[in-house]
Amino acid sequence: MKTFYINLSIVLIQVISGFAIAQDNDINISGVVLEEATSQPIPYATVALYRKNSKEIITGTSTDYEGKFNLMTTASNFYIEISFMGFKTKSITQLNSSHSKINLGVIKLAEDSESLEEVVVRADVSKTVFKLDKRVFNIGKDISSTGASALEVLNSVPSVTVNIEGEISLRGSSGVQILINGKPSVLADESSNALGTLTADMIESIEVITNPSAKYEASGTAGILNIILKKEEKKGWNGSVSLNTGTPDNHSVGLSLNRRTEKFNLFTQIGVGYRSLPRDSEAINTNLADNEVIYSVGTSYRDETFYNFTLGTDYHINDLNVLTLSGNFAYEVEDQPSETNFRYYDSNNVLVSNWVRKEITEATNPKYQYDFNYKKQFKNNSEHALQLSALGRFFGKDQSSEFINSTISGTDANSNQQTKTDFKQADYTFKADYTNPLSDSYTIEAGAQYVINDVGNDYQVSDLEGTDYVVNEDLTNNFEYNQKVLGIYFTGAYELEKWGIKAGLRLENTDLSTLLTNTNVSNSQNFTNYFPSFHTSYKLSDNMSLQAGYSRRVFRPRLWDLNPFFNIRNNFNITVGNPDLQPEFTDSYEITSIYKIGKASFSSSIYHKYTTEVIERVSTFNDNVTTTTTENIGTNASIGFETNGKYSPTNWLTLTGDFNFNYFDRVGNFETESFDFSGNQWSSRLGTKVGLPADIDVELTGRYQSGYNTIQGDVSGYAFLDFGLRKKILKGKAVVNIGVRDVFESRISESFVSQPTFETYSHSQRGRFITLGVSYGFGKGEAMTYSGGRRR
């Protein structure tokens, strides 16, 4: 309560003093607040000035994300108190002023063991910190994320949406680049389903970069999501262990260990588990030329046994040089049974044939990565640094499937098929980054990156003829994909206390080639592009700031966008790639305001994007079969508004919300058809977290995603609710969590395609997921909620 009244007094004093004219005898007080044990910055620590005689509060402020603070006063007889929950308050009475400035330098706060329990309770809520060119969403121990994978965590981040298929979008736009600790990673490859091996407890923060500076690789027209993983820094042995279960089957055990010494930091995480992911689906193909209709309804499963092992070490050669070596190995064993019922009706609505198509699919997915990183800091400034890194990653899939058709009634529809897939992807990334703060105001950055992507997909289809399976040469091929991207960049920043500006330029050369080896059909592309960026910010007051930014981005076609071969699970609704697809380019502009009103904080943005060579999915219809492929079709201009907010009226209640509205204008033609149209989409999210007696927390999060028009039809909207409950025991060392995702089973995927000659409808649903987790922290570690969770 003391801290509350201090903060309230500071806010009132700042509001009143904001109307006063600064005097000539103002004293500027500055410093930086760090943790004594780890030398890590302490954001939002309270810095208060008191009169020595009356102990009346004069003014105050809070530290920023880097632990820095700066305030002004005209008083002459005062002392300073610096406080933060969980740390001992420090009083500074001996103050030396030089030229109306008092520089307190580094102030270190020691942990207060008597209040640590309160700190654990109050530090649970995720929060967003704003920087010049990005937003940093620090992951709290959100209850509904119990047993959740990285995709569920991303779905709780403002501006980010993850649909039922696992596709990630930012402000309603796909084409998002996912990084792990600032680098590409096999764990961030959506095509490999690998994000599920990351879990909520492993994530420290997520950086949302809607307008990336030239320092970042230009891929991803919607922006960048950078997932920062935790790396324990406490000395000695630390760790935590967890056990999770749930329905549908979701069982796992996780272990996290860390050993910290003066020279080494050894960290490892191990997870093993089993999860079943059912999915109900329905599709209707209507031939408007003769009114024939094909219905398909079925359920598919992804039953997975998974293993995840991470091992790494930091070696501090000295105070200025650090080597990091780390590796991750994950292995999945998949069993994917499915059963789909088909019904074929003629133009008179008479049932012609009814049959069942069963699938038996087994697959093993090994994936691993290894990372070398060297960082050198220079003596003159800790921010003056050179960083070199090399990353290798591999993902493989050895999959076999058998499809069995059984006629129930009507015309014989028996036809059995087998498929085999041998998929291998190897990626290599080499980076060099140099940062030099030339002064307190000027900073330059320069660097280079070289990325190699080498992929092979050997796909074979065999048809049952008599008693033998014969290879279908029309559907069999080996697709090879090779891409090399060389990028160099330079940025310069000028940053004062209230105003900052950052500009940069990136040059990238892309060399892409694809080859269908069986048919010797190849495609090569080589192009060089410039990607400028510009960012600025201005602090109007302690409670309000403005940011503005511009960047140019590219979305290069992904493997599955280019590969012309497809899965034949439902051979009346198939998807194929287009090897002739071109990249799309986006110019992105935005203005953002950040402001505080009492106990509420808000961020609002207006943004505009203009994209050329837009990659769209286009459906064609032939012989009652819908084939969907990707094409470059015209341009897309969009303008949107987004706002995020958090309100904590008491220390036991927190309310959060965000809203995003996007209006778009599509212009384009494909073959003889015009795709000119306009539309909009919007989404909202509301969350509440309530602290109850007996160390019990309850959390509710509701979300709505509106429907929107596509170039050939529309996608329906949906709403869903997540629930979480947590109970801390053993003085916070152990935690029991219950999470319910999609409480009312209302999260669906539903789309329509309506054309003059055909109509299609598709519907899919995952259903409700319930998880129970128990975790225990030992050493200096804290209880976690690790589940080795998989993507849904």
mmCIF file of C-alpha atoms in Angstrom, residues 153-441:
data_model
loop_
_atom_site.group_PDB
_atom_site.id
_atom_site.type_symbol
_atom_site.label_atom_id
_atom_site.label_comp_id
_atom_site.label_asym_id
_atom_site.label_seq_id
_atom_site.Cartn_x
_atom_site.Cartn_y
_atom_site.Cartn_z
ATOM 1 C CA VAL A 153 1.131 -17.872 -26.544
ATOM 2 C CA LEU A 154 1.365 -15.904 -29.800
ATOM 3 C CA ASN A 155 -2.431 -15.849 -29.971
ATOM 4 C CA SER A 156 -2.461 -13.915 -26.664
ATOM 5 C CA VAL A 157 -0.134 -11.196 -27.951
ATOM 6 C CA PRO A 158 -1.783 -7.930 -29.036
ATOM 7 C CA SER A 159 -1.977 -7.536 -32.849
ATOM 8 C CA VAL A 160 -1.319 -11.274 -33.438
ATOM 9 C CA THR A 161 -3.875 -13.844 -34.591
ATOM 10 C CA VAL A 162 -3.408 -17.605 -34.983
ATOM 11 C CA ASN A 163 -6.243 -19.365 -36.783
ATOM 12 C CA ILE A 164 -7.397 -22.939 -36.300
ATOM 13 C CA GLU A 165 -4.981 -24.140 -38.980
ATOM 14 C CA GLY A 166 -2.027 -22.580 -37.159
ATOM 15 C CA GLU A 167 -1.538 -19.768 -39.690
ATOM 16 C CA ILE A 168 -0.115 -16.654 -38.049
ATOM 17 C CA SER A 169 -1.204 -13.158 -39.034
ATOM 18 C CA LEU A 170 -0.234 -9.718 -37.779
ATOM 19 C CA ARG A 171 -2.917 -7.017 -37.891
ATOM 20 C CA GLY A 172 -4.949 -9.321 -40.113
ATOM 21 C CA SER A 173 -2.159 -9.897 -42.661
ATOM 22 C CA SER A 174 -0.274 -13.122 -43.260
ATOM 23 C CA GLY A 175 3.340 -13.178 -44.402
ATOM 24 C CA VAL A 176 4.814 -12.878 -40.897
ATOM 25 C CA GLN A 177 8.472 -13.755 -40.349
ATOM 26 C CA ILE A 178 9.086 -15.743 -37.141
ATOM 27 C CA LEU A 179 12.493 -15.506 -35.443
ATOM 28 C CA ILE A 180 13.898 -17.225 -32.357
ATOM 29 C CA ASN A 181 16.287 -15.007 -30.388
ATOM 30 C CA GLY A 182 16.611 -12.762 -33.422
ATOM 31 C CA LYS A 183 17.553 -15.555 -35.830
ATOM 32 C CA PRO A 184 15.777 -17.980 -38.159
ATOM 33 C CA SER A 185 15.213 -21.375 -36.573
ATOM 34 C CA VAL A 186 13.767 -24.760 -37.432
ATOM 35 C CA LEU A 187 11.594 -24.223 -34.353
ATOM 36 C CA ALA A 188 9.993 -21.247 -36.096
ATOM 37 C CA ASP A 189 9.229 -23.031 -39.361
ATOM 38 C CA GLU A 190 5.439 -23.196 -39.713
ATOM 39 C CA SER A 191 5.672 -25.821 -42.455
ATOM 40 C CA SER A 192 7.390 -28.260 -40.111
ATOM 41 C CA ASN A 193 4.807 -27.880 -37.335
ATOM 42 C CA ALA A 194 7.756 -27.183 -35.043
ATOM 43 C CA LEU A 195 6.524 -24.197 -33.029
ATOM 44 C CA GLY A 196 4.653 -26.673 -30.860
ATOM 45 C CA THR A 197 7.911 -27.849 -29.297
ATOM 46 C CA LEU A 198 8.226 -24.420 -27.660
ATOM 47 C CA THR A 199 6.042 -23.898 -24.614
ATOM 48 C CA ALA A 200 4.876 -20.892 -22.622
ATOM 49 C CA ASP A 201 7.348 -21.354 -19.776
ATOM 50 C CA MET A 202 10.298 -21.353 -22.188
ATOM 51 C CA ILE A 203 9.437 -17.880 -23.553
ATOM 52 C CA GLU A 204 10.737 -14.699 -21.935
ATOM 53 C CA SER A 205 9.163 -12.201 -24.322
ATOM 54 C CA ILE A 206 7.864 -11.687 -27.854
ATOM 55 C CA GLU A 207 8.945 -8.689 -29.897
ATOM 56 C CA VAL A 208 6.234 -7.390 -32.233
ATOM 57 C CA ILE A 209 7.894 -5.495 -35.078
ATOM 58 C CA THR A 210 5.276 -4.168 -37.494
ATOM 59 C CA ASN A 211 7.737 -1.886 -39.289
ATOM 60 C CA PRO A 212 11.176 -3.542 -38.977
ATOM 61 C CA SER A 213 14.295 -1.444 -39.390
ATOM 62 C CA ALA A 214 16.861 -2.225 -42.074
ATOM 63 C CA LYS A 215 18.795 -4.283 -39.508
ATOM 64 C CA TYR A 216 16.317 -7.133 -39.899
ATOM 65 C CA GLU A 217 15.998 -9.503 -42.831
ATOM 66 C CA ALA A 218 13.424 -8.072 -45.262
ATOM 67 C CA SER A 219 11.233 -11.209 -45.349
ATOM 68 C CA GLY A 220 7.666 -10.959 -44.079
ATOM 69 C CA THR A 221 5.393 -8.279 -45.498
ATOM 70 C CA ALA A 222 3.238 -8.197 -42.356
ATOM 71 C CA GLY A 223 6.249 -7.757 -40.063
ATOM 72 C CA ILE A 224 8.368 -9.802 -37.657
ATOM 73 C CA LEU A 225 7.608 -11.741 -34.476
ATOM 74 C CA ASN A 226 10.802 -12.397 -32.535
ATOM 75 C CA ILE A 227 10.434 -15.003 -29.773
ATOM 76 C CA ILE A 228 13.000 -14.486 -26.998
ATOM 77 C CA LEU A 229 13.662 -17.661 -25.002
ATOM 78 C CA LYS A 230 14.506 -17.661 -21.320
ATOM 79 C CA LYS A 231 18.073 -18.190 -20.170
ATOM 80 C CA GLU A 232 18.368 -18.540 -16.419
ATOM 81 C CA GLU A 233 20.938 -16.208 -14.850
ATOM 82 C CA LYS A 234 20.818 -17.169 -11.164
ATOM 83 C CA LYS A 235 24.041 -18.603 -9.778
ATOM 84 C CA GLY A 236 24.193 -22.194 -8.579
ATOM 85 C CA TRP A 237 21.809 -24.965 -9.544
ATOM 86 C CA ASN A 238 18.312 -23.958 -10.529
ATOM 87 C CA GLY A 239 15.501 -25.892 -12.106
ATOM 88 C CA SER A 240 11.902 -26.902 -12.277
ATOM 89 C CA VAL A 241 9.934 -29.990 -13.187
ATOM 90 C CA SER A 242 6.351 -30.307 -14.377
ATOM 91 C CA LEU A 243 3.715 -32.923 -15.070
ATOM 92 C CA ASN A 244 0.747 -32.205 -17.345
ATOM 93 C CA THR A 245 -2.313 -34.115 -18.458
ATOM 94 C CA GLY A 246 -5.461 -33.234 -20.346
ATOM 95 C CA THR A 247 -8.315 -34.162 -22.645
ATOM 96 C CA PRO A 248 -8.179 -34.864 -25.530
ATOM 97 C CA ASP A 249 -5.038 -36.810 -24.677
ATOM 98 C CA ASN A 250 -2.349 -34.310 -23.682
ATOM 99 C CA HIS A 251 0.226 -35.855 -21.352
ATOM 100 C CA SER A 252 3.795 -34.699 -20.812
ATOM 101 C CA VAL A 253 6.718 -34.336 -18.442
ATOM 102 C CA GLY A 254 9.169 -31.432 -18.584
ATOM 103 C CA LEU A 255 12.459 -30.639 -16.861
ATOM 104 C CA SER A 256 14.449 -27.410 -16.935
ATOM 105 C CA LEU A 257 17.963 -27.149 -15.422
ATOM 106 C CA ASN A 258 20.507 -24.365 -15.159
ATOM 107 C CA ARG A 259 23.971 -24.195 -13.639
ATOM 108 C CA ARG A 260 25.530 -20.750 -13.310
ATOM 109 C CA THR A 261 29.136 -20.000 -12.333
ATOM 110 C CA GLU A 262 31.403 -17.012 -12.827
ATOM 111 C CA LYS A 263 32.596 -18.276 -16.222
ATOM 112 C CA PHE A 264 29.873 -20.660 -17.432
ATOM 113 C CA ASN A 265 26.129 -20.718 -17.734
ATOM 114 C CA LEU A 266 24.940 -24.221 -18.644
ATOM 115 C CA PHE A 267 21.266 -24.575 -19.525
ATOM 116 C CA THR A 268 19.132 -27.506 -20.634
ATOM 117 C CA GLN A 269 15.452 -28.295 -21.137
ATOM 118 C CA ILE A 270 13.951 -31.744 -21.673
ATOM 119 C CA GLY A 271 10.388 -32.631 -22.568
ATOM 120 C CA VAL A 272 8.535 -35.790 -23.560
ATOM 121 C CA GLY A 273 4.844 -36.386 -24.087
ATOM 122 C CA TYR A 274 1.905 -37.628 -26.098
ATOM 123 C CA ARG A 275 -0.939 -35.616 -27.569
ATOM 124 C CA SER A 276 -3.995 -36.377 -29.689
ATOM 125 C CA LEU A 277 -5.407 -33.588 -31.836
ATOM 126 C CA PRO A 278 -8.813 -34.401 -33.366
ATOM 127 C CA ARG A 279 -10.338 -32.288 -36.111
ATOM 128 C CA ASP A 280 -13.858 -32.454 -37.544
ATOM 129 C CA SER A 281 -14.283 -31.264 -41.118
ATOM 130 C CA GLU A 282 -17.020 -30.886 -43.719
ATOM 131 C CA ALA A 283 -16.922 -29.896 -47.406
ATOM 132 C CA ILE A 284 -19.560 -29.386 -50.127
ATOM 133 C CA ASN A 285 -18.729 -29.105 -53.845
ATOM 134 C CA THR A 286 -21.622 -27.903 -56.022
ATOM 135 C CA ASN A 287 -21.438 -27.993 -59.819
ATOM 136 C CA LEU A 288 -23.780 -25.187 -60.928
ATOM 137 C CA ALA A 289 -23.638 -26.301 -64.566
ATOM 138 C CA ASP A 290 -25.470 -29.598 -63.914
ATOM 139 C CA ASN A 291 -26.381 -29.274 -60.182
ATOM 140 C CA GLU A 292 -24.310 -32.278 -59.145
ATOM 141 C CA VAL A 293 -23.171 -32.169 -55.491
ATOM 142 C CA ILE A 294 -20.478 -34.019 -53.520
ATOM 143 C CA TYR A 295 -20.641 -33.946 -49.710
ATOM 144 C CA SER A 296 -17.768 -35.041 -47.496
ATOM 145 C CA VAL A 297 -17.814 -35.247 -43.688
ATOM 146 C CA GLY A 298 -15.096 -36.721 -41.532
ATOM 147 C CA THR A 299 -12.781 -36.689 -38.538
ATOM 148 C CA SER A 300 -9.005 -36.766 -38.632
ATOM 149 C CA TYR A 301 -6.475 -37.141 -35.836
ATOM 150 C CA ARG A 302 -2.878 -36.170 -35.321
ATOM 151 C CA ASP A 303 -1.654 -38.496 -32.578
ATOM 152 C CA GLU A 304 1.909 -37.603 -31.648
ATOM 153 C CA THR A 305 4.596 -38.836 -29.332
ATOM 154 C CA PHE A 306 7.224 -36.119 -29.060
ATOM 155 C CA TYR A 307 10.626 -35.554 -27.508
ATOM 156 C CA ASN A 308 12.486 -32.275 -27.121
ATOM 157 C CA PHE A 309 16.012 -31.700 -25.824
ATOM 158 C CA THR A 310 17.886 -28.402 -25.626
ATOM 159 C CA LEU A 311 21.447 -27.980 -24.362
ATOM 160 C CA GLY A 312 23.605 -24.885 -24.395
ATOM 161 C CA THR A 313 26.312 -22.985 -22.609
ATOM 162 C CA ASP A 314 27.599 -19.440 -22.338
ATOM 163 C CA TYR A 315 31.329 -19.136 -21.750
ATOM 164 C CA HIS A 316 32.441 -15.750 -20.452
ATOM 165 C CA ILE A 317 36.026 -15.513 -21.682
ATOM 166 C CA ASN A 318 36.291 -12.237 -19.792
ATOM 167 C CA ASP A 319 34.040 -9.277 -19.003
ATOM 168 C CA LEU A 320 33.979 -8.245 -22.677
ATOM 169 C CA ASN A 321 33.877 -11.519 -24.624
ATOM 170 C CA VAL A 322 31.230 -14.245 -24.533
ATOM 171 C CA LEU A 323 30.900 -17.469 -26.537
ATOM 172 C CA THR A 324 27.564 -19.273 -26.775
ATOM 173 C CA LEU A 325 27.101 -22.792 -28.098
ATOM 174 C CA SER A 326 23.656 -24.352 -28.129
ATOM 175 C CA GLY A 327 21.747 -27.134 -29.787
ATOM 176 C CA ASN A 328 18.214 -28.442 -29.944
ATOM 177 C CA PHE A 329 16.956 -31.846 -30.979
ATOM 178 C CA ALA A 330 13.292 -32.747 -31.371
ATOM 179 C CA TYR A 331 11.762 -35.987 -32.587
ATOM 180 C CA GLU A 332 8.137 -36.761 -33.328
ATOM 181 C CA VAL A 333 6.358 -39.996 -34.093
ATOM 182 C CA GLU A 334 3.032 -39.328 -35.809
ATOM 183 C CA ASP A 335 -0.014 -41.507 -36.309
ATOM 184 C CA GLN A 336 -2.737 -39.795 -38.355
ATOM 185 C CA PRO A 337 -5.859 -41.929 -38.767
ATOM 186 C CA SER A 338 -8.827 -40.349 -40.508
ATOM 187 C CA GLU A 339 -12.177 -41.385 -41.917
ATOM 188 C CA THR A 340 -14.261 -39.355 -44.395
ATOM 189 C CA ASN A 341 -17.746 -40.187 -45.642
ATOM 190 C CA PHE A 342 -18.532 -39.121 -49.255
ATOM 191 C CA ARG A 343 -21.960 -38.780 -50.888
ATOM 192 C CA TYR A 344 -22.463 -38.011 -54.569
ATOM 193 C CA TYR A 345 -25.858 -36.643 -55.770
ATOM 194 C CA ASP A 346 -26.918 -36.142 -59.384
ATOM 195 C CA SER A 347 -28.823 -33.159 -60.825
ATOM 196 C CA ASN A 348 -32.134 -34.603 -59.553
ATOM 197 C CA ASN A 349 -30.759 -34.823 -56.006
ATOM 198 C CA VAL A 350 -30.660 -38.629 -56.222
ATOM 199 C CA LEU A 351 -27.887 -40.389 -54.316
ATOM 200 C CA VAL A 352 -25.594 -41.951 -56.924
ATOM 201 C CA SER A 353 -22.878 -43.247 -54.630
ATOM 202 C CA ASN A 354 -21.925 -43.323 -50.960
ATOM 203 C CA TRP A 355 -18.461 -44.420 -49.838
ATOM 204 C CA VAL A 356 -15.955 -44.107 -46.975
ATOM 205 C CA ARG A 357 -12.317 -43.153 -47.464
ATOM 206 C CA LYS A 358 -10.014 -44.243 -44.622
ATOM 207 C CA GLU A 359 -6.470 -43.002 -44.161
ATOM 208 C CA ILE A 360 -3.661 -44.648 -42.229
ATOM 209 C CA THR A 361 -0.618 -42.363 -42.033
ATOM 210 C CA GLU A 362 2.581 -42.851 -40.069
ATOM 211 C CA ALA A 363 5.510 -40.453 -39.976
ATOM 212 C CA THR A 364 8.713 -39.701 -38.107
ATOM 213 C CA ASN A 365 10.001 -36.144 -37.937
ATOM 214 C CA PRO A 366 13.569 -35.551 -36.765
ATOM 215 C CA LYS A 367 14.647 -31.938 -36.441
ATOM 216 C CA TYR A 368 17.656 -30.290 -34.936
ATOM 217 C CA GLN A 369 19.617 -27.081 -34.919
ATOM 218 C CA TYR A 370 22.994 -25.912 -33.695
ATOM 219 C CA ASP A 371 24.016 -22.355 -33.008
ATOM 220 C CA PHE A 372 27.368 -20.657 -32.476
ATOM 221 C CA ASN A 373 27.462 -17.074 -31.265
ATOM 222 C CA TYR A 374 30.354 -14.806 -30.332
ATOM 223 C CA LYS A 375 29.822 -11.361 -28.816
ATOM 224 C CA LYS A 376 32.551 -8.833 -28.147
ATOM 225 C CA GLN A 377 31.853 -5.699 -26.148
ATOM 226 C CA PHE A 378 34.219 -2.751 -26.165
ATOM 227 C CA LYS A 379 35.556 -1.021 -23.060
ATOM 228 C CA ASN A 380 34.285 2.445 -23.865
ATOM 229 C CA ASN A 381 30.589 1.432 -23.857
ATOM 230 C CA SER A 382 28.700 -1.774 -23.093
ATOM 231 C CA GLU A 383 26.453 -1.103 -26.117
ATOM 232 C CA HIS A 384 29.505 -0.940 -28.404
ATOM 233 C CA ALA A 385 29.573 -4.533 -29.639
ATOM 234 C CA LEU A 386 30.409 -6.930 -32.451
ATOM 235 C CA GLN A 387 28.381 -10.112 -32.772
ATOM 236 C CA LEU A 388 29.120 -13.069 -35.065
ATOM 237 C CA SER A 389 26.802 -16.047 -35.394
ATOM 238 C CA ALA A 390 26.376 -19.208 -37.419
ATOM 239 C CA LEU A 391 23.218 -21.318 -37.378
ATOM 240 C CA GLY A 392 22.482 -24.683 -38.926
ATOM 241 C CA ARG A 393 19.110 -26.389 -38.849
ATOM 242 C CA PHE A 394 17.522 -29.503 -40.312
ATOM 243 C CA PHE A 395 13.993 -30.874 -40.583
ATOM 244 C CA GLY A 396 13.048 -34.223 -42.049
ATOM 245 C CA LYS A 397 9.823 -36.160 -42.595
ATOM 246 C CA ASP A 398 9.596 -39.819 -43.528
ATOM 247 C CA GLN A 399 5.897 -40.448 -44.110
ATOM 248 C CA SER A 400 3.830 -43.266 -45.568
ATOM 249 C CA SER A 401 0.067 -43.256 -46.099
ATOM 250 C CA GLU A 402 -2.538 -45.753 -47.215
ATOM 251 C CA PHE A 403 -5.979 -44.679 -48.477
ATOM 252 C CA ILE A 404 -8.760 -47.268 -48.637
ATOM 253 C CA ASN A 405 -12.133 -46.564 -50.298
ATOM 254 C CA SER A 406 -15.100 -48.749 -49.351
ATOM 255 C CA THR A 407 -18.429 -48.454 -51.192
ATOM 256 C CA ILE A 408 -21.495 -48.288 -48.949
ATOM 257 C CA SER A 409 -24.181 -47.944 -51.628
ATOM 258 C CA GLY A 410 -24.686 -47.057 -55.260
ATOM 259 C CA THR A 411 -21.973 -46.901 -57.915
ATOM 260 C CA ASP A 412 -18.735 -48.702 -57.054
ATOM 261 C CA ALA A 413 -16.242 -46.121 -55.729
ATOM 262 C CA ASN A 414 -13.576 -48.537 -54.509
ATOM 263 C CA SER A 415 -10.094 -47.262 -55.255
ATOM 264 C CA ASN A 416 -7.085 -47.703 -52.981
ATOM 265 C CA GLN A 417 -3.919 -45.608 -53.043
ATOM 266 C CA GLN A 418 -0.601 -45.345 -51.227
ATOM 267 C CA THR A 419 1.762 -42.414 -50.868
ATOM 268 C CA LYS A 420 5.337 -42.046 -49.648
ATOM 269 C CA THR A 421 7.019 -38.784 -48.722
ATOM 270 C CA ASP A 422 10.715 -38.228 -48.091
ATOM 271 C CA PHE A 423 11.174 -34.594 -47.113
ATOM 272 C CA LYS A 424 14.458 -32.957 -46.098
ATOM 273 C CA GLN A 425 15.174 -29.296 -45.377
ATOM 274 C CA ALA A 426 18.577 -27.873 -44.428
ATOM 275 C CA ASP A 427 19.082 -24.172 -43.668
ATOM 276 C CA TYR A 428 22.257 -22.252 -42.855
ATOM 277 C CA THR A 429 22.490 -18.664 -41.624
ATOM 278 C CA PHE A 430 25.656 -16.624 -41.157
ATOM 279 C CA LYS A 431 25.459 -13.164 -39.573
ATOM 280 C CA ALA A 432 27.722 -10.314 -38.528
ATOM 281 C CA ASP A 433 26.302 -7.332 -36.606
ATOM 282 C CA TYR A 434 28.172 -4.275 -35.367
ATOM 283 C CA THR A 435 26.737 -1.596 -33.068
ATOM 284 C CA ASN A 436 28.605 1.564 -32.063
ATOM 285 C CA PRO A 437 27.153 4.330 -29.853
ATOM 286 C CA LEU A 438 29.294 7.197 -31.100
ATOM 287 C CA SER A 439 27.944 9.363 -28.284
ATOM 288 C CA ASP A 440 25.026 9.528 -25.868
ATOM 289 C CA SER A 441 22.861 10.607 -28.816
#
